[in-house]
Amino acid sequence: MNMKGRDFLNLQDYTPGEIGALLELAEELKEKQKSNVPHPYLQGKTLGMIFQKSSTRTRVSFEVAMYQLGGRPLFLNAGDLQLNRGESIADTARTLSRYLDGIMIRTYSHADVEELAKYAAIPVINGLTDLNHPCQIMADLMTVKEHKGQLAGLKLAYVGDGNNICHSLLFGCAKVGMSISVASPKDYWPQEQIVNQARQDALSAGAAVRITTDPVEAVSGADVVVTDVWASMGQEVEKAERVAVFAPYQVNRKLVAHAKPDYIFLHCLPAHRGEEVVEEVIDGSHSVVWDEAENRLHVQKAVLAALL
């Protein structure tokens, strides 16, 4: 399946077959890395990495991914680029396209990433925007597949803010035939347009999308339970208000008792123990968050190898 030259901005842009192919490539690359089998698929190629938001997992996993694929990562602090002095996104895209083989960007505005991709002649990969986080959800799908042996037919419960993680989970679950139930306070529900798009894909895949204010209803019978921080980067001033609003949505022992006995717990990290999740859950036997964090490396290697 040829995906060379494509952008990776949103899981909605990829077919179920393409997502499946990327997951299979990620599994192959993980096995090769664990077996010390060299796989320099990107030898001589360079990935520019633009960061307007700080990161632990995104920066380290993309840098290591390029090294293991035989290529070179180039860290570009957005504050050091001419963007900071008024150069347009279009001109930056045109210039970087003459030097690099691909761009990964982690920023706030999804519209900025779309504009970068529009004018770049090389693949642009979304490392996170305020709208979605496709690389993280590819790692989530890989982790679920590893632990459950399948994706289609499972139920995933997301409890918390209807944010970028929630949006990409809606797209990702619907594409692979996994039902998803989202529990959020009504003022923090995911965007209606994204829910409607996910419902169309879910219908085609024989799955369902449910949005509710009741976390018990969402988690009941779930194979996978997911949450995220209540105040993301850029929302720090809202933290006190959000902690009060989201308190009934904490993932704790009482809530996960409604999930299936063999449920797994995911969190994209960093986690605020005692807020969105308690230690007993994130450090408990059902938690697979460290496998999930590791799989960022393998799925991003697959995306890079397929697109660059």
CSV table of C-alpha atoms in Angstrom, one decimal, residues 37-149:
chain,number,residue,atom,x,y,z
A,37,VAL,CA,17.6,-6.4,13.1
A,38,PRO,CA,18.7,-3.2,11.3
A,39,HIS,CA,16.0,-1.4,9.4
A,40,PRO,CA,17.6,1.8,7.9
A,41,TYR,CA,14.6,2.6,5.7
A,42,LEU,CA,15.2,6.3,5.8
A,43,GLN,CA,19.0,6.4,5.4
A,44,GLY,CA,20.1,9.9,4.3
A,45,LYS,CA,16.8,11.5,5.0
A,46,THR,CA,16.1,14.4,7.5
A,47,LEU,CA,12.9,15.1,9.5
A,48,GLY,CA,12.4,18.7,10.7
A,49,MET,CA,10.6,18.8,14.0
A,50,ILE,CA,8.8,22.1,14.9
A,51,PHE,CA,7.8,22.5,18.5
A,52,GLN,CA,5.5,25.3,19.7
A,53,LYS,CA,4.4,23.1,22.6
A,54,SER,CA,6.9,21.3,24.8
A,55,SER,CA,6.9,17.6,25.0
A,56,THR,CA,8.7,14.6,26.5
A,57,ARG,CA,7.3,11.6,24.5
A,58,THR,CA,6.8,13.3,21.2
A,59,ARG,CA,10.3,14.8,20.9
A,60,VAL,CA,12.2,11.7,22.2
A,61,SER,CA,10.1,9.2,20.3
A,62,PHE,CA,10.4,11.0,17.0
A,63,GLU,CA,14.1,11.6,17.4
A,64,VAL,CA,14.8,8.0,18.3
A,65,ALA,CA,12.6,6.9,15.5
A,66,MET,CA,14.6,8.8,12.9
A,67,TYR,CA,17.9,7.4,14.3
A,68,GLN,CA,16.6,3.8,14.3
A,69,LEU,CA,15.5,4.3,10.7
A,70,GLY,CA,18.9,5.5,9.6
A,71,GLY,CA,17.8,9.2,9.1
A,72,ARG,CA,18.4,12.4,11.1
A,73,PRO,CA,16.0,14.4,13.2
A,74,LEU,CA,16.4,18.2,13.3
A,75,PHE,CA,14.9,20.0,16.3
A,76,LEU,CA,13.4,23.4,15.3
A,77,ASN,CA,12.2,25.5,18.2
A,78,ALA,CA,9.4,27.6,16.7
A,79,GLY,CA,10.7,30.6,18.7
A,80,ASP,CA,14.0,30.4,16.8
A,81,LEU,CA,12.4,30.3,13.3
A,82,GLN,CA,11.6,33.3,11.2
A,83,LEU,CA,7.9,32.6,11.9
A,84,ASN,CA,8.6,34.4,15.2
A,85,ARG,CA,9.6,37.5,13.1
A,86,GLY,CA,6.5,37.5,10.9
A,87,GLU,CA,7.5,35.1,8.0
A,88,SER,CA,4.4,33.5,6.7
A,89,ILE,CA,3.6,29.8,7.3
A,90,ALA,CA,3.5,29.4,3.5
A,91,ASP,CA,7.0,30.8,2.9
A,92,THR,CA,8.4,28.7,5.8
A,93,ALA,CA,6.8,25.6,4.3
A,94,ARG,CA,8.3,26.4,0.8
A,95,THR,CA,11.8,27.0,2.3
A,96,LEU,CA,11.9,23.9,4.6
A,97,SER,CA,10.7,21.8,1.6
A,98,ARG,CA,14.0,22.6,-0.1
A,99,TYR,CA,16.1,21.2,2.8
A,100,LEU,CA,14.1,18.5,4.5
A,101,ASP,CA,12.3,15.2,3.6
A,102,GLY,CA,9.5,15.6,6.1
A,103,ILE,CA,8.2,17.9,8.8
A,104,MET,CA,6.7,17.0,12.2
A,105,ILE,CA,4.9,19.9,14.0
A,106,ARG,CA,3.5,20.1,17.5
A,107,THR,CA,1.5,23.3,18.0
A,108,TYR,CA,-1.8,24.9,19.0
A,109,SER,CA,-3.7,25.7,15.9
A,110,HIS,CA,-4.8,22.9,13.6
A,111,ALA,CA,-5.4,25.5,10.9
A,112,ASP,CA,-1.7,26.4,11.0
A,113,VAL,CA,-0.8,22.7,10.4
A,114,GLU,CA,-3.2,22.5,7.5
A,115,GLU,CA,-1.7,25.6,6.0
A,116,LEU,CA,1.9,24.3,6.5
A,117,ALA,CA,0.9,21.1,4.7
A,118,LYS,CA,-0.8,23.0,1.9
A,119,TYR,CA,2.3,24.8,0.9
A,120,ALA,CA,4.9,22.1,1.8
A,121,ALA,CA,6.1,19.9,-1.0
A,122,ILE,CA,7.1,17.2,1.6
A,123,PRO,CA,5.0,15.2,4.1
A,124,VAL,CA,3.7,17.0,7.2
A,125,ILE,CA,3.0,15.0,10.3
A,126,ASN,CA,0.7,16.3,13.1
A,127,GLY,CA,2.6,15.8,16.4
A,128,LEU,CA,-0.4,17.4,18.2
A,129,THR,CA,-2.8,20.3,17.7
A,130,ASP,CA,-5.6,21.6,19.9
A,131,LEU,CA,-8.0,19.7,17.6
A,132,ASN,CA,-6.4,16.2,17.4
A,133,HIS,CA,-3.5,14.0,18.2
A,134,PRO,CA,-3.4,11.2,15.6
A,135,CYS,CA,0.1,9.7,16.5
A,136,GLN,CA,-1.1,9.2,20.1
A,137,ILE,CA,-4.2,7.3,19.0
A,138,MET,CA,-2.2,5.1,16.6
A,139,ALA,CA,-0.2,4.1,19.6
A,140,ASP,CA,-3.4,3.5,21.6
A,141,LEU,CA,-4.8,1.2,18.8
A,142,MET,CA,-1.5,-0.7,18.6
A,143,THR,CA,-1.5,-1.2,22.4
A,144,VAL,CA,-5.2,-2.4,22.5
A,145,LYS,CA,-4.4,-4.8,19.6
A,146,GLU,CA,-1.4,-6.2,21.5
A,147,HIS,CA,-3.3,-6.8,24.7
A,148,LYS,CA,-6.7,-7.8,23.3
A,149,GLY,CA,-5.7,-9.5,20.0
